[in-house]
Amino acid sequence: GAGVSQSPSNKVTEKGKDVELRCDPISGHTALYWYRQSLGQGLEFLIYFQGNSAPDKSGLPSDRFSAERTGGSVSTLTIQRTQQEDSAVYLCASSPTSSYNEQFFGPGTRLTVL
Amino acid sequence: AQTVTQSQPEMSVQEAETVTLSCTYDTSENNYYLFWYKQPPSRQMILVIRQEAYKQQNATENRFSVNFQKAAKSFSLKISDSQLGDTAMYFCAFMALLPTDKLIFGTGTRLQVFP
């Protein structure tokens, strides 16, 4: 079946603009995660959604970052007033349930803030 | 807080040889999972192998195996009969189950397989 998809693949924006990154998880997966991969760094957890439960936002680096998940499926990560330090690859992952221990990753969105 | 350390930023190996990538972690949890993920230039993260902490037996997946030392908090990956397609970034990751099963990653090891 189809894997996790993300759009756009690449996004170039100017400092101060808002951007939206989209994630389509694998159909039927109830858990969804966002991670950030900065140049030369490992992946950093941002936010986690599980079904209808309140999301775990503990990894969001500032209040310029927000995310929502509509209808328990598609998720959008929004970064307001982008800064150059926001430049990174943003990866989305999904898993069948929160107790299932494998996460399936999408190809990521490379964000470049000029 | 849990941390994962990969002390080898880059490794290289000749095709058909064996290479071992190191990973150590720190946690006060007793029940957790450990993973090795591969990230080729396509950016797609691919699960290579996983280990449940409560299992003493080391996990094996074809040419990939781990050496899990729970007391030492060490989790190394051995790749046997290396192939050119193994060239990638390799990330070690830790998952505790509570409060959230988020993955905590190391900074990665870039592996280059030479012909």
PDB file of C-alpha atoms in Angstrom:
ATOM      1  CA  GLY A   1       0.000   0.000   0.000  1.00  0.00           C
ATOM      2  CA  ALA A   2       0.922   3.669  -0.141  1.00  0.00           C
ATOM      3  CA  GLY A   3       3.416   4.939   2.371  1.00  0.00           C
ATOM      4  CA  VAL A   4       3.540   8.233   4.246  1.00  0.00           C
ATOM      5  CA  SER A   5       3.543  11.161   1.847  1.00  0.00           C
ATOM      6  CA  GLN A   6       4.625  14.737   2.465  1.00  0.00           C
ATOM      7  CA  SER A   7       4.257  17.915   0.476  1.00  0.00           C
ATOM      8  CA  PRO A   8       5.901  19.961  -0.745  1.00  0.00           C
ATOM      9  CA  SER A   9       9.146  18.084  -1.210  1.00  0.00           C
ATOM     10  CA  ASN A  10      11.097  21.324  -1.059  1.00  0.00           C
ATOM     11  CA  LYS A  11      10.067  24.785   0.097  1.00  0.00           C
ATOM     12  CA  VAL A  12      12.061  27.991  -0.170  1.00  0.00           C
ATOM     13  CA  THR A  13      10.687  31.008   1.655  1.00  0.00           C
ATOM     14  CA  GLU A  14      11.758  34.412   2.828  1.00  0.00           C
ATOM     15  CA  LYS A  15      12.410  35.245   6.428  1.00  0.00           C
ATOM     16  CA  GLY A  16       9.229  36.408   8.146  1.00  0.00           C
ATOM     17  CA  LYS A  17       6.826  34.481   5.917  1.00  0.00           C
ATOM     18  CA  ASP A  18       4.500  31.737   7.130  1.00  0.00           C
ATOM     19  CA  VAL A  19       4.750  28.194   5.733  1.00  0.00           C
ATOM     20  CA  GLU A  20       2.541  25.110   5.888  1.00  0.00           C
ATOM     21  CA  LEU A  21       3.882  21.591   5.538  1.00  0.00           C
ATOM     22  CA  ARG A  22       1.545  18.686   4.888  1.00  0.00           C
ATOM     23  CA  CYS A  23       1.666  15.046   5.915  1.00  0.00           C
ATOM     24  CA  ASP A  24      -0.586  12.219   4.702  1.00  0.00           C
ATOM     25  CA  PRO A  25      -0.105   9.198   6.974  1.00  0.00           C
ATOM     26  CA  ILE A  26      -0.633   5.594   6.011  1.00  0.00           C
ATOM     27  CA  SER A  27      -4.347   4.852   5.912  1.00  0.00           C
ATOM     28  CA  GLY A  28      -5.594   3.496   9.227  1.00  0.00           C
ATOM     29  CA  HIS A  29      -2.605   4.664  11.244  1.00  0.00           C
ATOM     30  CA  THR A  30      -3.819   6.443  14.353  1.00  0.00           C
ATOM     31  CA  ALA A  31      -0.492   7.806  15.600  1.00  0.00           C
ATOM     32  CA  LEU A  32       1.325  10.608  13.779  1.00  0.00           C
ATOM     33  CA  TYR A  33       4.648  12.258  14.612  1.00  0.00           C
ATOM     34  CA  TRP A  34       6.593  15.265  13.343  1.00  0.00           C
ATOM     35  CA  TYR A  35      10.379  15.450  13.596  1.00  0.00           C
ATOM     36  CA  ARG A  36      12.919  18.036  12.500  1.00  0.00           C
ATOM     37  CA  GLN A  37      16.334  17.203  11.070  1.00  0.00           C
ATOM     38  CA  SER A  38      18.731  20.131  11.011  1.00  0.00           C
ATOM     39  CA  LEU A  39      21.957  19.997   9.019  1.00  0.00           C
ATOM     40  CA  GLY A  40      24.415  17.627  10.678  1.00  0.00           C
ATOM     41  CA  GLN A  41      21.997  16.807  13.475  1.00  0.00           C
ATOM     42  CA  GLY A  42      19.915  13.837  14.410  1.00  0.00           C
ATOM     43  CA  LEU A  43      16.155  13.991  14.330  1.00  0.00           C
ATOM     44  CA  GLU A  44      14.415  16.103  16.935  1.00  0.00           C
ATOM     45  CA  PHE A  45      10.864  15.296  18.071  1.00  0.00           C
ATOM     46  CA  LEU A  46       8.339  18.091  17.561  1.00  0.00           C
ATOM     47  CA  ILE A  47       4.777  16.878  18.138  1.00  0.00           C
ATOM     48  CA  TYR A  48       2.716  13.688  18.434  1.00  0.00           C
ATOM     49  CA  PHE A  49      -0.950  12.974  17.684  1.00  0.00           C
ATOM     50  CA  GLN A  50      -2.791   9.861  18.816  1.00  0.00           C
ATOM     51  CA  GLY A  51      -6.426   9.453  17.801  1.00  0.00           C
ATOM     52  CA  ASN A  52      -8.661  12.006  19.486  1.00  0.00           C
ATOM     53  CA  SER A  53      -6.333  12.547  22.434  1.00  0.00           C
ATOM     54  CA  ALA A  54      -4.728  15.913  23.106  1.00  0.00           C
ATOM     55  CA  PRO A  55      -1.457  16.123  21.157  1.00  0.00           C
ATOM     56  CA  ASP A  56       1.924  16.017  22.859  1.00  0.00           C
ATOM     57  CA  LYS A  57       3.432  19.377  21.878  1.00  0.00           C
ATOM     58  CA  SER A  58       6.418  19.138  24.185  1.00  0.00           C
ATOM     59  CA  GLY A  59       8.965  19.226  21.351  1.00  0.00           C
ATOM     60  CA  LEU A  60       7.793  22.385  19.595  1.00  0.00           C
ATOM     61  CA  PRO A  61      10.701  24.860  19.794  1.00  0.00           C
ATOM     62  CA  SER A  62       8.637  28.050  20.015  1.00  0.00           C
ATOM     63  CA  ASP A  63       5.095  29.381  19.775  1.00  0.00           C
ATOM     64  CA  ARG A  64       5.707  30.116  16.101  1.00  0.00           C
ATOM     65  CA  PHE A  65       5.267  26.396  15.494  1.00  0.00           C
ATOM     66  CA  SER A  66       1.858  24.744  15.530  1.00  0.00           C
ATOM     67  CA  ALA A  67       0.297  21.639  14.061  1.00  0.00           C
ATOM     68  CA  GLU A  68      -3.132  20.194  13.585  1.00  0.00           C
ATOM     69  CA  ARG A  69      -4.540  16.921  12.457  1.00  0.00           C
ATOM     70  CA  THR A  70      -7.922  16.983  10.791  1.00  0.00           C
ATOM     71  CA  GLY A  71     -10.271  14.026  10.906  1.00  0.00           C
ATOM     72  CA  GLY A  72      -7.593  11.856  12.439  1.00  0.00           C
ATOM     73  CA  SER A  73      -5.748  11.687   9.137  1.00  0.00           C
ATOM     74  CA  VAL A  74      -3.913  14.510   7.346  1.00  0.00           C
ATOM     75  CA  SER A  75      -1.683  16.761   9.437  1.00  0.00           C
ATOM     76  CA  THR A  76      -0.363  20.247   8.766  1.00  0.00           C
ATOM     77  CA  LEU A  77       2.671  21.764  10.466  1.00  0.00           C
ATOM     78  CA  THR A  78       2.629  25.564  10.369  1.00  0.00           C
ATOM     79  CA  ILE A  79       5.603  27.785  11.023  1.00  0.00           C
ATOM     80  CA  GLN A  80       4.801  31.464  11.419  1.00  0.00           C
ATOM     81  CA  ARG A  81       7.266  34.309  10.841  1.00  0.00           C
ATOM     82  CA  THR A  82       9.967  31.916   9.679  1.00  0.00           C
ATOM     83  CA  GLN A  83      13.561  32.444  10.769  1.00  0.00           C
ATOM     84  CA  GLN A  84      16.762  31.211   9.153  1.00  0.00           C
ATOM     85  CA  GLU A  85      17.290  28.734  11.992  1.00  0.00           C
ATOM     86  CA  ASP A  86      14.036  27.041  10.940  1.00  0.00           C
ATOM     87  CA  SER A  87      15.818  25.743   7.828  1.00  0.00           C
ATOM     88  CA  ALA A  88      15.776  21.953   8.101  1.00  0.00           C
ATOM     89  CA  VAL A  89      14.163  18.798   6.808  1.00  0.00           C
ATOM     90  CA  TYR A  90      10.796  18.179   8.442  1.00  0.00           C
ATOM     91  CA  LEU A  91       9.892  14.508   8.631  1.00  0.00           C
ATOM     92  CA  CYS A  92       6.519  13.002   9.365  1.00  0.00           C
ATOM     93  CA  ALA A  93       5.955   9.459  10.597  1.00  0.00           C
ATOM     94  CA  SER A  94       2.916   7.342  11.383  1.00  0.00           C
ATOM     95  CA  SER A  95       2.235   4.081  13.192  1.00  0.00           C
ATOM     96  CA  PRO A  96      -0.844   1.848  13.524  1.00  0.00           C
ATOM     97  CA  THR A  97      -1.332   2.551  17.233  1.00  0.00           C
ATOM     98  CA  SER A  98       0.603   4.314  19.934  1.00  0.00           C
ATOM     99  CA  SER A  99       1.638   0.990  21.398  1.00  0.00           C
ATOM    100  CA  TYR A 100       3.021  -0.330  18.128  1.00  0.00           C
ATOM    101  CA  ASN A 101       6.705   0.188  18.109  1.00  0.00           C
ATOM    102  CA  GLU A 102       7.580   0.837  14.465  1.00  0.00           C
ATOM    103  CA  GLN A 103       7.186   4.279  12.950  1.00  0.00           C
ATOM    104  CA  PHE A 104       6.950   4.621   9.169  1.00  0.00           C
ATOM    105  CA  PHE A 105       8.531   7.769   7.809  1.00  0.00           C
ATOM    106  CA  GLY A 106       7.712   9.990   4.875  1.00  0.00           C
ATOM    107  CA  PRO A 107      10.368  11.455   2.554  1.00  0.00           C
ATOM    108  CA  GLY A 108      10.355  14.797   4.341  1.00  0.00           C
ATOM    109  CA  THR A 109      10.055  18.435   3.327  1.00  0.00           C
ATOM    110  CA  ARG A 110      13.271  20.412   2.983  1.00  0.00           C
ATOM    111  CA  LEU A 111      12.591  23.968   4.172  1.00  0.00           C
ATOM    112  CA  THR A 112      15.022  26.730   3.293  1.00  0.00           C
ATOM    113  CA  VAL A 113      14.520  30.161   4.817  1.00  0.00           C
ATOM    114  CA  LEU A 114      16.444  32.908   3.023  1.00  0.00           C
TER     115      LEU A 114
ATOM    116  CA  ALA B   1      15.839  12.671  30.178  1.00  0.00           C
ATOM    117  CA  GLN B   2      16.971  10.047  27.714  1.00  0.00           C
ATOM    118  CA  THR B   3      19.928  10.667  25.441  1.00  0.00           C
ATOM    119  CA  VAL B   4      21.476   8.716  22.563  1.00  0.00           C
ATOM    120  CA  THR B   5      25.117   9.065  21.572  1.00  0.00           C
ATOM    121  CA  GLN B   6      26.767   7.958  18.341  1.00  0.00           C
ATOM    122  CA  SER B   7      30.462   8.682  18.615  1.00  0.00           C
ATOM    123  CA  GLN B   8      31.436   7.841  15.039  1.00  0.00           C
ATOM    124  CA  PRO B   9      30.418  10.629  12.645  1.00  0.00           C
ATOM    125  CA  GLU B  10      31.804   8.733   9.638  1.00  0.00           C
ATOM    126  CA  MET B  11      32.809   5.163   8.871  1.00  0.00           C
ATOM    127  CA  SER B  12      33.953   3.417   5.741  1.00  0.00           C
ATOM    128  CA  VAL B  13      34.181  -0.239   4.777  1.00  0.00           C
ATOM    129  CA  GLN B  14      35.105  -2.244   1.734  1.00  0.00           C
ATOM    130  CA  GLU B  15      32.435  -4.206  -0.048  1.00  0.00           C
ATOM    131  CA  ALA B  16      31.909  -7.714   1.427  1.00  0.00           C
ATOM    132  CA  GLU B  17      33.632  -6.760   4.690  1.00  0.00           C
ATOM    133  CA  THR B  18      32.045  -6.349   8.129  1.00  0.00           C
ATOM    134  CA  VAL B  19      31.571  -3.061   9.945  1.00  0.00           C
ATOM    135  CA  THR B  20      30.247  -2.185  13.408  1.00  0.00           C
ATOM    136  CA  LEU B  21      28.527   1.075  14.274  1.00  0.00           C
ATOM    137  CA  SER B  22      28.449   2.142  17.917  1.00  0.00           C
ATOM    138  CA  CYS B  23      25.605   3.571  19.972  1.00  0.00           C
ATOM    139  CA  THR B  24      25.223   4.267  23.667  1.00  0.00           C
ATOM    140  CA  TYR B  25      22.210   5.635  25.473  1.00  0.00           C
ATOM    141  CA  ASP B  26      21.202   6.879  28.873  1.00  0.00           C
ATOM    142  CA  THR B  27      17.891   6.169  30.572  1.00  0.00           C
ATOM    143  CA  SER B  28      16.390   5.308  33.923  1.00  0.00           C
ATOM    144  CA  GLU B  29      13.615   3.300  32.277  1.00  0.00           C
ATOM    145  CA  ASN B  30      13.612  -0.472  32.464  1.00  0.00           C
ATOM    146  CA  ASN B  31      11.267  -1.163  29.568  1.00  0.00           C
ATOM    147  CA  TYR B  32      12.055   0.418  26.218  1.00  0.00           C
ATOM    148  CA  TYR B  33      12.894  -0.243  22.577  1.00  0.00           C
ATOM    149  CA  LEU B  34      16.003   0.469  20.553  1.00  0.00           C
ATOM    150  CA  PHE B  35      16.206   0.919  16.799  1.00  0.00           C
ATOM    151  CA  TRP B  36      18.622   1.394  13.966  1.00  0.00           C
ATOM    152  CA  TYR B  37      17.305   3.423  11.055  1.00  0.00           C
ATOM    153  CA  LYS B  38      18.981   3.901   7.682  1.00  0.00           C
ATOM    154  CA  GLN B  39      18.654   7.146   5.737  1.00  0.00           C
ATOM    155  CA  PRO B  40      19.934   7.020   2.150  1.00  0.00           C
ATOM    156  CA  PRO B  41      20.326  10.212   0.069  1.00  0.00           C
ATOM    157  CA  SER B  42      16.623   9.976  -0.801  1.00  0.00           C
ATOM    158  CA  ARG B  43      15.955  11.079   2.845  1.00  0.00           C
ATOM    159  CA  GLN B  44      13.558   8.151   3.389  1.00  0.00           C
ATOM    160  CA  MET B  45      14.120   6.721   6.874  1.00  0.00           C
ATOM    161  CA  ILE B  46      14.066   2.937   6.741  1.00  0.00           C
ATOM    162  CA  LEU B  47      13.918   0.682   9.775  1.00  0.00           C
ATOM    163  CA  VAL B  48      16.888  -1.689   9.794  1.00  0.00           C
ATOM    164  CA  ILE B  49      16.456  -3.551  13.055  1.00  0.00           C
ATOM    165  CA  ARG B  50      14.848  -3.204  16.479  1.00  0.00           C
ATOM    166  CA  GLN B  51      15.442  -4.626  19.934  1.00  0.00           C
ATOM    167  CA  GLU B  52      13.098  -4.909  22.895  1.00  0.00           C
ATOM    168  CA  ALA B  53      14.944  -4.191  26.127  1.00  0.00           C
ATOM    169  CA  TYR B  54      13.321  -7.084  27.962  1.00  0.00           C
ATOM    170  CA  LYS B  55      14.716  -9.573  25.441  1.00  0.00           C
ATOM    171  CA  GLN B  56      18.218 -10.778  26.194  1.00  0.00           C
ATOM    172  CA  GLN B  57      18.681 -12.333  22.775  1.00  0.00           C
ATOM    173  CA  ASN B  58      20.263 -10.007  20.232  1.00  0.00           C
ATOM    174  CA  ALA B  59      18.080  -9.154  17.231  1.00  0.00           C
ATOM    175  CA  THR B  60      19.160 -10.283  13.766  1.00  0.00           C
ATOM    176  CA  GLU B  61      17.814  -9.348  10.338  1.00  0.00           C
ATOM    177  CA  ASN B  62      19.693 -11.045   7.500  1.00  0.00           C
ATOM    178  CA  ARG B  63      23.102  -9.299   7.266  1.00  0.00           C
ATOM    179  CA  PHE B  64      22.292  -6.947  10.150  1.00  0.00           C
ATOM    180  CA  SER B  65      22.676  -7.852  13.806  1.00  0.00           C
ATOM    181  CA  VAL B  66      22.985  -5.995  17.064  1.00  0.00           C
ATOM    182  CA  ASN B  67      25.041  -6.368  20.199  1.00  0.00           C
ATOM    183  CA  PHE B  68      22.730  -5.231  22.981  1.00  0.00           C
ATOM    184  CA  GLN B  69      24.388  -4.765  26.358  1.00  0.00           C
ATOM    185  CA  LYS B  70      21.638  -3.530  28.687  1.00  0.00           C
ATOM    186  CA  ALA B  71      23.795  -2.998  31.762  1.00  0.00           C
ATOM    187  CA  ALA B  72      26.330  -1.019  29.748  1.00  0.00           C
ATOM    188  CA  LYS B  73      23.538   0.780  27.842  1.00  0.00           C
ATOM    189  CA  SER B  74      25.204  -0.066  24.572  1.00  0.00           C
ATOM    190  CA  PHE B  75      23.522  -1.007  21.282  1.00  0.00           C
ATOM    191  CA  SER B  76      25.899  -1.522  18.361  1.00  0.00           C
ATOM    192  CA  LEU B  77      24.976  -2.514  14.811  1.00  0.00           C
ATOM    193  CA  LYS B  78      27.004  -5.024  12.850  1.00  0.00           C
ATOM    194  CA  ILE B  79      26.675  -5.139   9.084  1.00  0.00           C
ATOM    195  CA  SER B  80      28.103  -8.287   7.532  1.00  0.00           C
ATOM    196  CA  ASP B  81      28.998  -8.745   3.865  1.00  0.00           C
ATOM    197  CA  SER B  82      28.647  -4.998   3.252  1.00  0.00           C
ATOM    198  CA  GLN B  83      27.064  -3.968  -0.032  1.00  0.00           C
ATOM    199  CA  LEU B  84      27.269  -0.727  -1.999  1.00  0.00           C
ATOM    200  CA  GLY B  85      23.576  -0.174  -1.253  1.00  0.00           C
ATOM    201  CA  ASP B  86      24.365  -0.001   2.455  1.00  0.00           C
ATOM    202  CA  THR B  87      25.918   3.431   1.906  1.00  0.00           C
ATOM    203  CA  ALA B  88      23.752   5.791   3.973  1.00  0.00           C
ATOM    204  CA  MET B  89      23.386   7.635   7.257  1.00  0.00           C
ATOM    205  CA  TYR B  90      22.588   5.310  10.134  1.00  0.00           C
ATOM    206  CA  PHE B  91      20.703   6.559  13.161  1.00  0.00           C
ATOM    207  CA  CYS B  92      20.373   4.844  16.495  1.00  0.00           C
ATOM    208  CA  ALA B  93      17.102   5.624  18.272  1.00  0.00           C
ATOM    209  CA  PHE B  94      15.540   5.042  21.686  1.00  0.00           C
ATOM    210  CA  MET B  95      11.860   4.743  22.530  1.00  0.00           C
ATOM    211  CA  ALA B  96      10.357   4.696  26.002  1.00  0.00           C
ATOM    212  CA  LEU B  97       6.686   3.839  26.025  1.00  0.00           C
ATOM    213  CA  LEU B  98       5.524   6.477  28.471  1.00  0.00           C
ATOM    214  CA  PRO B  99       4.396   9.185  28.437  1.00  0.00           C
ATOM    215  CA  THR B 100       4.821   9.279  24.646  1.00  0.00           C
ATOM    216  CA  ASP B 101       6.421   6.746  22.337  1.00  0.00           C
ATOM    217  CA  LYS B 102       8.458   9.366  20.547  1.00  0.00           C
ATOM    218  CA  LEU B 103      11.834   8.388  19.141  1.00  0.00           C
ATOM    219  CA  ILE B 104      15.008   9.968  20.504  1.00  0.00           C
ATOM    220  CA  PHE B 105      17.767   9.871  17.930  1.00  0.00           C
ATOM    221  CA  GLY B 106      21.523  10.018  17.956  1.00  0.00           C
ATOM    222  CA  THR B 107      23.344  12.334  15.567  1.00  0.00           C
ATOM    223  CA  GLY B 108      24.024   9.573  13.080  1.00  0.00           C
ATOM    224  CA  THR B 109      26.959   7.798  11.472  1.00  0.00           C
ATOM    225  CA  ARG B 110      27.652   8.274   7.794  1.00  0.00           C
ATOM    226  CA  LEU B 111      28.677   4.913   6.316  1.00  0.00           C
ATOM    227  CA  GLN B 112      30.453   4.706   2.986  1.00  0.00           C
ATOM    228  CA  VAL B 113      30.874   1.301   1.343  1.00  0.00           C
ATOM    229  CA  PHE B 114      33.712   1.195  -1.203  1.00  0.00           C
ATOM    230  CA  PRO B 115      33.958  -1.308  -4.075  1.00  0.00           C
TER     231      PRO B 115
END
